[in-house]
Each structure stands twice: as structure tokens, then as C-alpha cells.
Short mmCIF file of C-alpha atoms in Angstrom, two decimals:
data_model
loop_
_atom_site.label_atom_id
_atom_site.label_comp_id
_atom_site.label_asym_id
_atom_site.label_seq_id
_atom_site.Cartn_x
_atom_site.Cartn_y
_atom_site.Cartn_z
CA UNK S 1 -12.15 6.23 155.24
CA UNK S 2 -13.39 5.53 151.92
CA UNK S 3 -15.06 9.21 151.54
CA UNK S 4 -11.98 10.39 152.53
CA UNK S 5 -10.44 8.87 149.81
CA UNK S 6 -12.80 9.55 147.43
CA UNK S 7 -12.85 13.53 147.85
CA UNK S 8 -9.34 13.26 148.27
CA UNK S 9 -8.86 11.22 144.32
CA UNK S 10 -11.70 14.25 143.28
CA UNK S 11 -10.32 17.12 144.47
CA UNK S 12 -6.99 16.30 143.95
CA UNK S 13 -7.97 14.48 140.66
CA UNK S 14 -9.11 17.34 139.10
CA UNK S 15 -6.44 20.28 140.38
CA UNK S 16 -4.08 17.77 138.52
CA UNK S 17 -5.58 18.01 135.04
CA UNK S 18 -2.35 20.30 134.36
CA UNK S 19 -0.02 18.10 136.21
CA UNK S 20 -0.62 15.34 134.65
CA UNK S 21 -2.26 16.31 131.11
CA UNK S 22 -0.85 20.09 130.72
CA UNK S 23 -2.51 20.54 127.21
CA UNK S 24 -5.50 18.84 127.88
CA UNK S 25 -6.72 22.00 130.22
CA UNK S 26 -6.50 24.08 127.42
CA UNK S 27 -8.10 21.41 124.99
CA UNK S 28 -10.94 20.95 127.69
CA UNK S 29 -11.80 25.00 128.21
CA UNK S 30 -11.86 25.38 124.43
CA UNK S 31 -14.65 22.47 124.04
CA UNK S 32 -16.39 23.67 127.29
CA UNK S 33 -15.99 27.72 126.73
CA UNK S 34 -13.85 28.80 129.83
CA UNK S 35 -16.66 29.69 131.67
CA UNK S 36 -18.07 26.21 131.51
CA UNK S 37 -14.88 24.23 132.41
CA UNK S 38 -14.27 26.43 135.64
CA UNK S 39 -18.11 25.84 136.01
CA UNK S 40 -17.69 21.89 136.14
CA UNK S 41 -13.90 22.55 137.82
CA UNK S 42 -16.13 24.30 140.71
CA UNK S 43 -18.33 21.53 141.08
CA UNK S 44 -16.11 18.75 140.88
CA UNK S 45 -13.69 20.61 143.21
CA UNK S 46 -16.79 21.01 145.89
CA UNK S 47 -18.05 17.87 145.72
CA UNK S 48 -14.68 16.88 146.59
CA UNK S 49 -13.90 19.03 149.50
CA UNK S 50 -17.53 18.05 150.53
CA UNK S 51 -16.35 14.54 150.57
CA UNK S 52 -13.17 14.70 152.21
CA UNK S 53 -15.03 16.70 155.22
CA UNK S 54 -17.65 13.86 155.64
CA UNK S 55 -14.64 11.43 155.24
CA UNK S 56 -12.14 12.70 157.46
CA UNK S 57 -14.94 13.49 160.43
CA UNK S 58 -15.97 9.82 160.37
CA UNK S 59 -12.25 8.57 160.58
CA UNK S 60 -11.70 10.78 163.49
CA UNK S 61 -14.45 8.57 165.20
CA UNK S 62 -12.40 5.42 165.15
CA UNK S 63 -8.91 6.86 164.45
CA UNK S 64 -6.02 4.75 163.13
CA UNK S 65 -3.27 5.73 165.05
CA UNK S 66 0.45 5.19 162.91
CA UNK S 67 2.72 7.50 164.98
CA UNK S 68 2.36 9.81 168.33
CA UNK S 69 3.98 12.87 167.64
CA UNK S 70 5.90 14.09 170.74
CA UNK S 71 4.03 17.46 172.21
CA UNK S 72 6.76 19.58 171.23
CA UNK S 73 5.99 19.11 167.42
CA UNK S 74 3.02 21.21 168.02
CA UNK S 75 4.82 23.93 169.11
CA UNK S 76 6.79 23.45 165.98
CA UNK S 77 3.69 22.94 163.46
CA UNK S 78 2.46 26.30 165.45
CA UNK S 79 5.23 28.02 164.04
CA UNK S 80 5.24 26.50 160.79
CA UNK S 81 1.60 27.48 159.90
CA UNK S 82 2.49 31.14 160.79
CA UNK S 83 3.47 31.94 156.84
CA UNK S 84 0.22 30.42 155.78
CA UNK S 85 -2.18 32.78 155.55
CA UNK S 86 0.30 35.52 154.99
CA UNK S 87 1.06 33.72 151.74
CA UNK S 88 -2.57 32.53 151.03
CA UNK S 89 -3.36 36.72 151.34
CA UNK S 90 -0.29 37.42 148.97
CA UNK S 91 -1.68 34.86 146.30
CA UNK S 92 -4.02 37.65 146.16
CA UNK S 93 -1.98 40.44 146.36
CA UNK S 94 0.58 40.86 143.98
CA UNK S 95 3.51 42.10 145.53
CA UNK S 96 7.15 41.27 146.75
CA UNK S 97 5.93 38.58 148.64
CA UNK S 98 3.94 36.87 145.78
CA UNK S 99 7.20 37.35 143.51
CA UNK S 100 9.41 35.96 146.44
CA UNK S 101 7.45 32.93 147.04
CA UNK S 102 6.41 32.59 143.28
CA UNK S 103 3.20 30.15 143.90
CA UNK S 104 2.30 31.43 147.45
CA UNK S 105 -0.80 29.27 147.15
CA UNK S 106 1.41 26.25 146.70
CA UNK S 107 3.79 27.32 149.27
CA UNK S 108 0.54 28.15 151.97
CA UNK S 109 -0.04 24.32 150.80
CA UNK S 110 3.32 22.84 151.96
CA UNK S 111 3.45 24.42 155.04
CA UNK S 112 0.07 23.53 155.85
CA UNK S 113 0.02 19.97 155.39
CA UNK S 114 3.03 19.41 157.00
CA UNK S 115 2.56 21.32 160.41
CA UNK S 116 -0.59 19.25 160.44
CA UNK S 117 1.85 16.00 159.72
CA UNK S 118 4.12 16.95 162.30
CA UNK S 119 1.36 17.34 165.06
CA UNK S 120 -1.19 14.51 163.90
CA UNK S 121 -0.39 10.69 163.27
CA UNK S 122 -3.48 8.60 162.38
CA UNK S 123 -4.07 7.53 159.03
CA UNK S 124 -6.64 10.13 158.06
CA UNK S 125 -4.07 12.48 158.87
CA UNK S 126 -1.47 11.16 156.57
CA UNK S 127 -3.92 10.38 153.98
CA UNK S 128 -5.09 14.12 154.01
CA UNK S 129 -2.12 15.82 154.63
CA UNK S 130 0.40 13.74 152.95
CA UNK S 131 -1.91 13.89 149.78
CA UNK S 132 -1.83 17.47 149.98
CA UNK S 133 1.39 17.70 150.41
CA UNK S 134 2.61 15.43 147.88
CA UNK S 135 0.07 17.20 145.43
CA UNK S 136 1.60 20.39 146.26
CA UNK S 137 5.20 19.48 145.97
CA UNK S 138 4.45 17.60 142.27
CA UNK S 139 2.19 20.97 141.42
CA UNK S 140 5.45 23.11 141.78
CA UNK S 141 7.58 20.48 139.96
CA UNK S 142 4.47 20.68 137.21
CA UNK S 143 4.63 24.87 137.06
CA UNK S 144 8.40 24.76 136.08
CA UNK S 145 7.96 22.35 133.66
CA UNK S 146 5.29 24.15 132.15
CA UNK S 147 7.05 27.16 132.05
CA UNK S 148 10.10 26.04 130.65
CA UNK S 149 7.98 24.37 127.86
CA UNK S 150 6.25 27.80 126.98
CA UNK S 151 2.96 26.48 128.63
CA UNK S 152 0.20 28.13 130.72
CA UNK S 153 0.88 28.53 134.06
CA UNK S 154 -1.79 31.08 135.23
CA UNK S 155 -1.78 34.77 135.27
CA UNK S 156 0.89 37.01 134.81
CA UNK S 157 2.69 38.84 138.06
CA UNK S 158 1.77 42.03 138.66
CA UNK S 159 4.32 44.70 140.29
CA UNK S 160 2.23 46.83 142.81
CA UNK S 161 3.52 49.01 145.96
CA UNK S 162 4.36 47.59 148.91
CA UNK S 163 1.48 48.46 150.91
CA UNK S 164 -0.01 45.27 149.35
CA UNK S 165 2.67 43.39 150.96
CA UNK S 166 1.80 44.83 154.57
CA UNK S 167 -1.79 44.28 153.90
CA UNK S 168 -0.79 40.38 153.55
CA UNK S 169 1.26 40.33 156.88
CA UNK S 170 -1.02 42.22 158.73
CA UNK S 171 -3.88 40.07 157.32
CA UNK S 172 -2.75 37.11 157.82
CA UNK S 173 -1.50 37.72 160.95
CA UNK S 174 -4.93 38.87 162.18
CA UNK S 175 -6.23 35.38 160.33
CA UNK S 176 -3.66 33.16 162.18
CA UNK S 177 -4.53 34.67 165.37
CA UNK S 178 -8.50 34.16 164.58
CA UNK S 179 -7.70 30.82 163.34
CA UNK S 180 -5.33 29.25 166.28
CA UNK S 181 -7.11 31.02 168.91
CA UNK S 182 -10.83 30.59 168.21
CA UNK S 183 -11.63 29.37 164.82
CA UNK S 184 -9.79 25.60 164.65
CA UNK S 185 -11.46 24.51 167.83
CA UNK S 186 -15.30 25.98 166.56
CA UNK S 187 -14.35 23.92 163.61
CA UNK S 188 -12.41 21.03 163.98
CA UNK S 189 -12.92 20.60 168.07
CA UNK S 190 -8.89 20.81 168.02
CA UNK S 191 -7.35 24.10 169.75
CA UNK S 192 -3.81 24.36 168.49
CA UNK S 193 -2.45 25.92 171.73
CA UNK S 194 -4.56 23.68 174.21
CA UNK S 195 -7.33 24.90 176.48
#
């Protein structure tokens, strides 16, 4: 558990900086060049992720079990992962969807880590998906803020046709259907629809 915490203080520690210390980004790239803080943002970042992988597979050896989710809460967190991809493809192209959703990366987030709180109740699961979430949810709170204050907030929307918009449905479509019906089990030993 204490790996899992670790990567989780890392990872989460450092896509914070502009959460908690919005001008101190800005401060940091300058001193760094911009090349070298998303250098050591990288690093940091994959150590962390590195981390919580090591951290969360040992917890699922001897889990800690704080709720049972009834079995029809997967069906819901099915449905509720559906928009993830699609939104994690439309963080990447701009489009009506990206301007819809604003942050689609942050909104992939949400929906992410709470399917996987809806379906999973030990306390790796809560730990990693309620720290996500929670990071996710104070991120967007952080972006508005930000904004309102005249402060970076990452690049500029970009109007483009709509075809970019199919290619992110279609997409992540074809990535959800990868992902629930093969991928999750290869990776995690967990198939989302049983089997």
C-alpha cells in the first residue's frame, strides 16, 4: 500500500503544481527552459505511474475490502466508462466535443474513476480512484479560477470540421470495445463483462 501511495502523492503531486501554486509553473519553466520542466514533469510523472502500478498490484494480493458493490453497479460503471475514450480522443481533437466538454481530459478522468468506484470497494480502489477523482474534480475547480484570474490554462481551442468529432466517437468506440472486451482482462486480469 505504501507504493501506492507514494506514486499516487508523485503523480498527483506534480499534475497539481497549477492547482495549488498557479504561478509557480510558469516561474519553474522559465528557470528550467520549457523543454526542461516538461523533461523533469515526464519523469516525475512516470516514476509515479510506475509506482502506483507496483503499488496497486501488491494490494490486490491481500485486498482490504471497505464495501461490496452490488453486481448491478457494474453494469452501471460499464455504461459510465463509455464517454471515456471518446473524450480522451477529443482532448486531441479539437472539435464540438472538446468545446462541449471544455477539459475532456478532466472529464475522461471523472468518469473513469468513478465507474471504477462504483464497481470496486477495497481500499486500493478508493485510494486510486478516489484520488483521481478528487484530483480531477479540484483540477476543474483550479482551470476556472485560473481563467477568471487571466492565468494559463493550456492551449487555446481550435474550431475544426466535424469530421474530427466522428473520428473521436468512432475511435473511442472502437477503443472501448478493445478495452472492455480484450484489453482490461490481458492487463488487469479483470474482464468488465465477465467471462
Amino acid at each position: 500500500m505504501t507504493w501506492l501511495i507514494v506514486g499516487l502523492v508523485l503523480f498527483l503531486g506534480v499534475h497539481s503544481v497549477s492547482i495549488v501554486a498557479p504561478m509557480a509553473r510558469d516561474r519553474w519553466a522559465g528557470a528550467l527552459g520549457e523543454n526542461g520542466w516538461k523533461g523533469l514533469y515526464s519523469v516525475l510523472s512516470l516514476a509515479g505511474l510506475v509506482l502506483i502500478a507496483m503499488g496497486y498490484g501488491a494490494a490486490r494480493e491481500a485486498p482490504v475490502i471497505l464495501y461490496t458493490p452490488p453486481a448491478g453497479l457494474r453494469h452501471l460503471a460499464a455504461l459510465l466508462m463509455l464517454p471515456v475514450f471518446i473524450l480522451l480522443l477529443a482532448a486531441y481533437l479539437p472539435g464540438r466535443i472538446q468545446r462541449a466538454a471544455r477539459h475532456p481530459m478532466l472529464a475522461a478522468v471523472k468518469f473513469w474513476a468513478l465507474a471504477h468506484l462504483l464497481a470496486n470497494g477495497s481500499l486500493a480502489d478508493v485510494l486510486l480512484f478516489g484520488g483521481f477523482l478528487a484530483w480531477a474534480v479540484a483540477d476543474r475547480i483550479s482551470v476556472k479560477r485560473r481563467a477568471a484570474a487571466g492565468l494559463r490554462v493550456g492551449p487555446p481551442l481550435k474550431l475544426s470540421g466535424p469530421d474530427r468529432d466522428l473520428w473521436a466517437v468512432i475511435g473511442g468506440l472502437l477503443v472501448y470495445g478493445v478495452f472492455a472486451g480484450w484489453a482490461h482482462g490481458a492487463l488487469f486480469g479483470v474482464r468488465p463483462f465477465g467471462g
